[in-house]
mmCIF file of C-alpha atoms and ligand atoms in Angstrom:
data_model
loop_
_atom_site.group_PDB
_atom_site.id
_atom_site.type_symbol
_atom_site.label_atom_id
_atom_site.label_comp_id
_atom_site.label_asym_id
_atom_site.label_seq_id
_atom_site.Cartn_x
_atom_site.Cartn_y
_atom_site.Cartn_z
ATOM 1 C CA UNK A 1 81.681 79.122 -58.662
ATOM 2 C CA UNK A 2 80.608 82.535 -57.528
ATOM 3 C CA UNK A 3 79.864 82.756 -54.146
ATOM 4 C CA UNK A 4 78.670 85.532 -51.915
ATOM 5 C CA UNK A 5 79.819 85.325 -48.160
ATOM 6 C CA UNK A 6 77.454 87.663 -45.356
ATOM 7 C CA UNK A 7 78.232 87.784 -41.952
ATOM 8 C CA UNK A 8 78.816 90.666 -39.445
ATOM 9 C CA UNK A 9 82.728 92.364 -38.719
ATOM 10 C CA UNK A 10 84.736 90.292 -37.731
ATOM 11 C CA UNK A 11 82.723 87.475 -38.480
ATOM 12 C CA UNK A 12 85.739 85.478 -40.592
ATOM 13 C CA UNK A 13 84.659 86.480 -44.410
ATOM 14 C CA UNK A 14 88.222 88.022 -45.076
ATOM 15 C CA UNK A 15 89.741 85.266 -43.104
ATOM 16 C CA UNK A 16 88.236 82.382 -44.920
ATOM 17 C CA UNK A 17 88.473 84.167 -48.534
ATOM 18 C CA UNK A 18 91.783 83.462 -49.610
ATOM 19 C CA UNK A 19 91.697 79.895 -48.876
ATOM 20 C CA UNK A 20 88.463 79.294 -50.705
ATOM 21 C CA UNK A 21 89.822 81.605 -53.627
ATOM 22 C CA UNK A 22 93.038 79.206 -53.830
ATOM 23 C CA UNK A 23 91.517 76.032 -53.974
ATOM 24 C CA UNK A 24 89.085 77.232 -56.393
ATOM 25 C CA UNK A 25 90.584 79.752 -58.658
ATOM 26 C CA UNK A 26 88.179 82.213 -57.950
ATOM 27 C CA UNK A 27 88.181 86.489 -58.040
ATOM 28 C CA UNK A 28 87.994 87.855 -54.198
ATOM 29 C CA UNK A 29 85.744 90.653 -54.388
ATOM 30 C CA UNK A 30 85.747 92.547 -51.227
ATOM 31 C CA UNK A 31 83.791 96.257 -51.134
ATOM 32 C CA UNK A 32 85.513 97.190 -47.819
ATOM 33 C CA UNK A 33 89.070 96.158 -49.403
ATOM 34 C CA UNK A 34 88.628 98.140 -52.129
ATOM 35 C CA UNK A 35 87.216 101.208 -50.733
ATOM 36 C CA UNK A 36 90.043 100.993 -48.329
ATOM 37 C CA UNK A 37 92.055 101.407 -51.258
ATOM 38 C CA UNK A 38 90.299 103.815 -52.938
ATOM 39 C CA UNK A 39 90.265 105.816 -49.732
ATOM 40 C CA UNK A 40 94.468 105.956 -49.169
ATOM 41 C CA UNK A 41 94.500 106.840 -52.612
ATOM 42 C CA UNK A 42 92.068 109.672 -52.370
ATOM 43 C CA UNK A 43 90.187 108.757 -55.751
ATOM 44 C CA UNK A 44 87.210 111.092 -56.070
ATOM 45 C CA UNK A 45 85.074 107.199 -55.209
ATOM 46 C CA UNK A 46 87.425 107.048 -51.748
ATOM 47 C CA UNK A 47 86.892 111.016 -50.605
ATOM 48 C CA UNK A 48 83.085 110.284 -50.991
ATOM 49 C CA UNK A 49 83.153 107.174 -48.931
ATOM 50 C CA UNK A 50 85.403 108.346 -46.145
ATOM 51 C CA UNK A 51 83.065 109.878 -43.998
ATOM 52 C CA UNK A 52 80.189 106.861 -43.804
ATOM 53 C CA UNK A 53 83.323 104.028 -43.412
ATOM 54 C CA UNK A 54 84.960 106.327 -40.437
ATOM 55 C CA UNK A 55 81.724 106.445 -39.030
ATOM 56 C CA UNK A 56 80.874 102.496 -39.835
ATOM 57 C CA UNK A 57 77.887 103.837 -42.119
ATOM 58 C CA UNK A 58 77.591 102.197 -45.238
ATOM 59 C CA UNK A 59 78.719 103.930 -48.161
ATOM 60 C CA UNK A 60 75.634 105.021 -51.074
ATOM 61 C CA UNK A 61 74.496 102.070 -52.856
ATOM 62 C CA UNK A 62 74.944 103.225 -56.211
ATOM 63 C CA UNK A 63 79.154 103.543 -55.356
ATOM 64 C CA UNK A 64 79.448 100.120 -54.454
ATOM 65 C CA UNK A 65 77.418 98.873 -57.246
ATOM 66 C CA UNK A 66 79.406 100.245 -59.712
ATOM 67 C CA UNK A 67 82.550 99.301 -58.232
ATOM 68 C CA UNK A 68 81.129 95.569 -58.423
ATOM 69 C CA UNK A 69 79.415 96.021 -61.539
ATOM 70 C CA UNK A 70 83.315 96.680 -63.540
ATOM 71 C CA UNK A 71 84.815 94.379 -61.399
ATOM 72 C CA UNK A 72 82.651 91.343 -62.095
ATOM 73 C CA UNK A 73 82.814 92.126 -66.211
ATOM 74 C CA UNK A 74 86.650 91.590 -65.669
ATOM 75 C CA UNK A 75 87.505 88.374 -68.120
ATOM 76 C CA UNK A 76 89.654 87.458 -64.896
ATOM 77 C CA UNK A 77 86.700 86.943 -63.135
ATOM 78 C CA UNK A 78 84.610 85.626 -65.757
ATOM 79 C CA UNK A 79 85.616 81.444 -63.356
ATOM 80 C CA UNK A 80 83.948 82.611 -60.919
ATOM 81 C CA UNK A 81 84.031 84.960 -57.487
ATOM 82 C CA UNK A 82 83.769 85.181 -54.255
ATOM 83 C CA UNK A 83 81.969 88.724 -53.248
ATOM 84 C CA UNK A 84 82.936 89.681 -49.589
ATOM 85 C CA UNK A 85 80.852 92.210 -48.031
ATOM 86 C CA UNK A 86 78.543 92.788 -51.209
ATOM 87 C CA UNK A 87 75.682 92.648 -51.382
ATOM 88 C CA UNK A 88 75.022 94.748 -47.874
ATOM 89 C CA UNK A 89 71.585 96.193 -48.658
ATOM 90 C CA UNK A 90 68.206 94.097 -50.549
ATOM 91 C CA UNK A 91 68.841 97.245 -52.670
ATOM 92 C CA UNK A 92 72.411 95.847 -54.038
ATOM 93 C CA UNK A 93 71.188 92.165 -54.168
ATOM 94 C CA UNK A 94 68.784 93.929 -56.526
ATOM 95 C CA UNK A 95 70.968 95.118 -59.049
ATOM 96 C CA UNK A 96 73.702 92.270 -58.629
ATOM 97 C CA UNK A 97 70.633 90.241 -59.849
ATOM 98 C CA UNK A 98 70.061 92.612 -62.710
ATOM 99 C CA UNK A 99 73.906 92.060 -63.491
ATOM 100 C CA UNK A 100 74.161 88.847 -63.355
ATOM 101 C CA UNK A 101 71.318 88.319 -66.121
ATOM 102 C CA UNK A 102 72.809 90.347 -68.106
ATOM 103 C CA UNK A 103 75.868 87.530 -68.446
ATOM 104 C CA UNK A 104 73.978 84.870 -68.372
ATOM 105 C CA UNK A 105 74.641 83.447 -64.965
ATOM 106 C CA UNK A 106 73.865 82.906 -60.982
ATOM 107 C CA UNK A 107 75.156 83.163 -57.752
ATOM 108 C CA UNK A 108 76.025 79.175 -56.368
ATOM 109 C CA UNK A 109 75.507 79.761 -52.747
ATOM 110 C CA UNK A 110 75.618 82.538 -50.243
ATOM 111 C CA UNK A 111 77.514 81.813 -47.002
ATOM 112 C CA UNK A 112 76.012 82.857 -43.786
ATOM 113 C CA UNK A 113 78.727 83.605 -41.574
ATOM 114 C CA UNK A 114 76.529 83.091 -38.506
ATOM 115 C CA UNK A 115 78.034 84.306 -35.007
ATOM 116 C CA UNK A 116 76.818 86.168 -31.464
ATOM 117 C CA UNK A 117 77.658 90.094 -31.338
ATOM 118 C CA UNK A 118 79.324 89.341 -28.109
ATOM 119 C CA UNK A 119 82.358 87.896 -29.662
ATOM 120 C CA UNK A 120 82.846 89.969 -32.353
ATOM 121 C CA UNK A 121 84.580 93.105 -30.154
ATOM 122 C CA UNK A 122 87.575 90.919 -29.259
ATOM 123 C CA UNK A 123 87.813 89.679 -32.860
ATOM 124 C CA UNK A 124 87.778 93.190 -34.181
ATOM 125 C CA UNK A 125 89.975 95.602 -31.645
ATOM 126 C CA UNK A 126 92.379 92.643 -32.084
ATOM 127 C CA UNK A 127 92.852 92.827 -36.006
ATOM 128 C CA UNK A 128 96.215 94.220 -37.542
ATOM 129 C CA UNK A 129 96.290 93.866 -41.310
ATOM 130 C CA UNK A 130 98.582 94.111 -43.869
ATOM 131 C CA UNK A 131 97.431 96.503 -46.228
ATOM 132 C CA UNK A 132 98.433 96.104 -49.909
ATOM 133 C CA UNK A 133 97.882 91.917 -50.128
ATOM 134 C CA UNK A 134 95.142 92.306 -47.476
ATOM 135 C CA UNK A 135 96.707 89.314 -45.297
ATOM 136 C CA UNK A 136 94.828 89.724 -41.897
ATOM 137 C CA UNK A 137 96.337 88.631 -38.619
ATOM 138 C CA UNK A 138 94.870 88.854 -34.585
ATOM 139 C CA UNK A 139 97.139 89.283 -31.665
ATOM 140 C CA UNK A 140 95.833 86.175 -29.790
ATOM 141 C CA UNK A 141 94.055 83.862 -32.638
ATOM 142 C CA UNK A 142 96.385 84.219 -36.106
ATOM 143 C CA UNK A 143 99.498 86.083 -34.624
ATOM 144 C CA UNK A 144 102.339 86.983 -36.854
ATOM 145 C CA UNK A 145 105.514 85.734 -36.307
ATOM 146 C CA UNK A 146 107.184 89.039 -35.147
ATOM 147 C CA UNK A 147 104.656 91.398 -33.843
ATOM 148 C CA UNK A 148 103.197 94.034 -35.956
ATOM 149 C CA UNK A 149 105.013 92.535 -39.000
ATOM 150 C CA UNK A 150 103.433 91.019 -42.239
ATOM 151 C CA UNK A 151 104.528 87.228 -42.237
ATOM 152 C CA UNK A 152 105.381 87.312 -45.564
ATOM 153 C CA UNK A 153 106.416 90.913 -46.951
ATOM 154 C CA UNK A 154 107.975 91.782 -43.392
ATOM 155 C CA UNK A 155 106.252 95.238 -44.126
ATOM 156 C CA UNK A 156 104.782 96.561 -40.826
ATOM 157 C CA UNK A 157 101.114 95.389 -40.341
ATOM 158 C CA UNK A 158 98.395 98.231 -39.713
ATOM 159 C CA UNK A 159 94.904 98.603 -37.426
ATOM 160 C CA UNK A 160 92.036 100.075 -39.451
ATOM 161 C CA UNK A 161 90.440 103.216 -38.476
ATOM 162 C CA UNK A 162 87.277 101.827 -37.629
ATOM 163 C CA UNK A 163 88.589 99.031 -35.747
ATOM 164 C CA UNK A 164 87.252 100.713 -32.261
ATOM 165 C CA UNK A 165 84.618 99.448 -29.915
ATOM 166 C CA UNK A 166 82.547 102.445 -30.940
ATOM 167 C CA UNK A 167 82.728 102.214 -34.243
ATOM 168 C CA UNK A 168 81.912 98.387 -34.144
ATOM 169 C CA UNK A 169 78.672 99.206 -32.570
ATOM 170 C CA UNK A 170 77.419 101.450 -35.268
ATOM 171 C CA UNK A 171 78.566 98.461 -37.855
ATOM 172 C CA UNK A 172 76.863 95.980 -36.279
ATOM 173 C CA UNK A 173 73.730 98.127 -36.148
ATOM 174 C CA UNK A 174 74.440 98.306 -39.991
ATOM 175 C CA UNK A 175 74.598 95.029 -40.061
ATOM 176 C CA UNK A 176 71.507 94.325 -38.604
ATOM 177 C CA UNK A 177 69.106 96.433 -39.751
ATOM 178 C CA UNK A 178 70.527 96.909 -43.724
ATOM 179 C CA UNK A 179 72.038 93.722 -44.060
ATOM 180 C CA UNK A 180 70.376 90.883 -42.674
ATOM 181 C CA UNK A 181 67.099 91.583 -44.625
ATOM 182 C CA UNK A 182 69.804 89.970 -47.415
ATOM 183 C CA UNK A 183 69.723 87.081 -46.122
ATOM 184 C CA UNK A 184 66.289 86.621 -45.749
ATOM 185 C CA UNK A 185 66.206 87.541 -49.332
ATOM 186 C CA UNK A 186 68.717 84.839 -50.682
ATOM 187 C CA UNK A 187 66.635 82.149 -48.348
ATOM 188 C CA UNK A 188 63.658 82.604 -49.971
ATOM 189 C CA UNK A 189 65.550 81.422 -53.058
ATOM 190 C CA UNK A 190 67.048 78.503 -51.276
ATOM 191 C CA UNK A 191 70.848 79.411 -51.843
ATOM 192 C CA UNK A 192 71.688 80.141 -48.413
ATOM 193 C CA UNK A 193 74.222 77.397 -46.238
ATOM 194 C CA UNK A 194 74.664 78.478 -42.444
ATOM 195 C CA UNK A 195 78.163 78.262 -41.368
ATOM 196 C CA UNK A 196 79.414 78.331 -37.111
ATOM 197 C CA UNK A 197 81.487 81.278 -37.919
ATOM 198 C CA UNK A 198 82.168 81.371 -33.612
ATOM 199 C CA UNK A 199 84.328 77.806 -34.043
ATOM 200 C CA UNK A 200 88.382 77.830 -34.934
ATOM 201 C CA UNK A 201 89.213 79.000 -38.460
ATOM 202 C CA UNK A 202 90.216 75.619 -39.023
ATOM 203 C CA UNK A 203 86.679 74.226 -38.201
ATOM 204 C CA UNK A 204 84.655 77.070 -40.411
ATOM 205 C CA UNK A 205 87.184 76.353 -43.042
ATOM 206 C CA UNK A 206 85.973 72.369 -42.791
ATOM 207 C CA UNK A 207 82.393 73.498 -42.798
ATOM 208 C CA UNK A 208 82.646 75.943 -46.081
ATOM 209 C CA UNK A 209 84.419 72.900 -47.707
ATOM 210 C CA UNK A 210 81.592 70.935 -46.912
ATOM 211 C CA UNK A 211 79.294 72.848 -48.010
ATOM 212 C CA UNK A 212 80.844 73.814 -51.459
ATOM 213 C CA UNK A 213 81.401 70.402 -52.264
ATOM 214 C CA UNK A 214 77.818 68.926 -51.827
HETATM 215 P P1 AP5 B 301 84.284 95.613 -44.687
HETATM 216 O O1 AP5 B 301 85.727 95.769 -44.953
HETATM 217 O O2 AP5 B 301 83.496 94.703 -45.539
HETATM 218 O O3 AP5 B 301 84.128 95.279 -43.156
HETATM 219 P P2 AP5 B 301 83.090 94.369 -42.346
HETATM 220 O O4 AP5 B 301 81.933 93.819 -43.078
HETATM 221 O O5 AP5 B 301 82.780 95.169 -41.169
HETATM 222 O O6 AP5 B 301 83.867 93.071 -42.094
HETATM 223 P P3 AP5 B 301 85.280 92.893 -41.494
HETATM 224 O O7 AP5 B 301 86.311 93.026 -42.553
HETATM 225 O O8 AP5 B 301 85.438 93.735 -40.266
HETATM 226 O O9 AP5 B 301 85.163 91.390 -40.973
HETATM 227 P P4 AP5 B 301 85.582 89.997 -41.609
HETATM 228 O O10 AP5 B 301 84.363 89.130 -41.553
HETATM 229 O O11 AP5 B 301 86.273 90.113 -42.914
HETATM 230 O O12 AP5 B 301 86.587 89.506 -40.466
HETATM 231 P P5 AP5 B 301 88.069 88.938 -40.558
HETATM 232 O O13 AP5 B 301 88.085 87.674 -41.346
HETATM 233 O O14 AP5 B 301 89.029 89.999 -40.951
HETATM 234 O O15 AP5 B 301 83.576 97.049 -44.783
HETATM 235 C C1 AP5 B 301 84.125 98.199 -44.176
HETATM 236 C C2 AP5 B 301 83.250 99.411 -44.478
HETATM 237 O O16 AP5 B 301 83.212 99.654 -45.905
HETATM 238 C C3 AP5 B 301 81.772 99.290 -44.087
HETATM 239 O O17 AP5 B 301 81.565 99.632 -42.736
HETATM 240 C C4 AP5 B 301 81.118 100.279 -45.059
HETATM 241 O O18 AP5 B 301 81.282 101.613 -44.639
HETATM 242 C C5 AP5 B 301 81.930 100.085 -46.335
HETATM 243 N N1 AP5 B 301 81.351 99.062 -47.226
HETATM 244 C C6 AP5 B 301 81.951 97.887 -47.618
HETATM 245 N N2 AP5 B 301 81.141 97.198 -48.434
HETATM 246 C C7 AP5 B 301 80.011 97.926 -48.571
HETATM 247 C C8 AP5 B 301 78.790 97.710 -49.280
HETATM 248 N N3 AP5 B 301 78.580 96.608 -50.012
HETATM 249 N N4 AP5 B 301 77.821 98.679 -49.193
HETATM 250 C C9 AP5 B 301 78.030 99.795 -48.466
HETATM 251 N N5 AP5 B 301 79.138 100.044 -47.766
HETATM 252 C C10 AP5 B 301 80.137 99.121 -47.812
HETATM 253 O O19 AP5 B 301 88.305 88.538 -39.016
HETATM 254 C C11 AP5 B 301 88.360 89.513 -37.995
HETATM 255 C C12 AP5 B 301 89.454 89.162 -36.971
HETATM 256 O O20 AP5 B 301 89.126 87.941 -36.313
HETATM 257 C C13 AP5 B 301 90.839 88.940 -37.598
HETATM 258 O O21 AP5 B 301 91.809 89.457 -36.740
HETATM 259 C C14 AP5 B 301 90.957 87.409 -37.710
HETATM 260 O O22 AP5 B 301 92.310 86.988 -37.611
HETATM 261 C C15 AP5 B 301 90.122 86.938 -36.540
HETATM 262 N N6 AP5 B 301 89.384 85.692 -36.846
HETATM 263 C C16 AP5 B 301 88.780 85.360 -38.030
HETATM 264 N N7 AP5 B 301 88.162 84.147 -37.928
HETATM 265 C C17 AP5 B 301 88.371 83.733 -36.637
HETATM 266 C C18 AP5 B 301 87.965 82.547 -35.913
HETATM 267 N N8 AP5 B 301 87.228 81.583 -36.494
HETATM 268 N N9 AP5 B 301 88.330 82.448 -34.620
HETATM 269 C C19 AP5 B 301 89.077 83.426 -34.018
HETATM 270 N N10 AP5 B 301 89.499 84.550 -34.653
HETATM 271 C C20 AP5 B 301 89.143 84.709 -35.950
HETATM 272 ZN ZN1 ZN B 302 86.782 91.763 -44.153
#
């Protein structure tokens, strides 16, 4: 399958990634993951992001399409992926299109991770993370076992720089104005399945299930 999943911060796409990557074999693909990485590393492709993520901008276009565009040609992802947070702009959906002819196949569906701004502040000032397997907890919904410590790794868990109320605004404003036109755009070719991303994790986990085995 290769799947694209849309949806404001904090909306649930990294949350819900790893369990439809598992049951389907699939490549997770996440822009903001890997520019995160790219960032801590300070690659020449992380000290020209840096400034737009800090500020919740998004990064040029042509970076994140070439980040996607050697990712997807990967034989590991030649199954399938999941693309989290790509594509952001109708300009990227553009050229993922252009891509994806190129090998000879489609996207399946796009999930709409569908949810009201005014939830989306608790979700995101309440995010810790663990950096290097990109495990994501919250301090009242997904809580670690010992606070501030991965589950697993028992590495200590990190907040993201633009994890503030301020910078949330200027992501959702992102978000609404760059981003949604995307959806509009996969609609009018029919691949688009609205998901309740405001219920449990459980319950959006049931409806992606649903919807990806019809
Ligand atoms: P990116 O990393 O993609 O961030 P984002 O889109 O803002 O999305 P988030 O990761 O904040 O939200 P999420 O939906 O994954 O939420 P999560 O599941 O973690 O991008 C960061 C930056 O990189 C951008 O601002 C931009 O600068 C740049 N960038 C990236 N891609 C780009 C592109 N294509 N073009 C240009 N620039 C790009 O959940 C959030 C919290 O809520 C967690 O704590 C979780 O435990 C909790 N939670 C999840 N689901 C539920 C639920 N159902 N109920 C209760 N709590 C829940
Ligand atoms: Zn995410």
């Amino acid at each position: 399958k290769r799947l694209i999943l849309i949806g404001p911060p904090g909306s649930g796409k990294g949350t819900q990634s790893p369990l439809i990557k598992d049951e389907y074999c699939l490549c997770h693909l996440a822009t903001g993951d890997m520019l995160r990485a790219a960032v801590a590393a300070k690659t020449p492709l992380g000290i020209k992001a840096k400034e737009a993520m800090e500020k919740g901008e998004l990064v040029s276009d042509d970076l994140v399409v070439g980040i996607i565009d050697e990712a997807i040609k990967k034989t590991s992802c030649q199954k399938g992926f999941i693309l989290d947070g790509f594509p952001r702009t109708v300009a990227q959906a553009q050229k993922l299109d252009e891509m994806l002819q190129k090998q000879g196949v489609k996207i399946d569906k796009v999930l709409n991770f569908a949810i009201d701004d005014a939830i989306l502040e608790e979700r995101i000032t309440g995010r810790w993370i663990h950096p290097s397997s990109g495990r994501t907890y919250h301090t009242k919904y997904a809580p670690p076992k010992v606070p501030g410590i991965d589950d697993v790794s028992g590495e200590p868990l990190i907040q993201r720089k633009d994890d503030t109320a301020a910078v949330l605004r200027s992501r959702l404003e992102a978000f609404h104005r760059q981003t949604e036109p995307v959806i509009d755009y996969y609609s009018k070719k029919g691949s688009v399945a609205n998901l309740h991303a405001e219920k449990t994790p459980e319950e959006v986990t049931a409806e992606v299930q649903k919807v990806l085995s019809s």
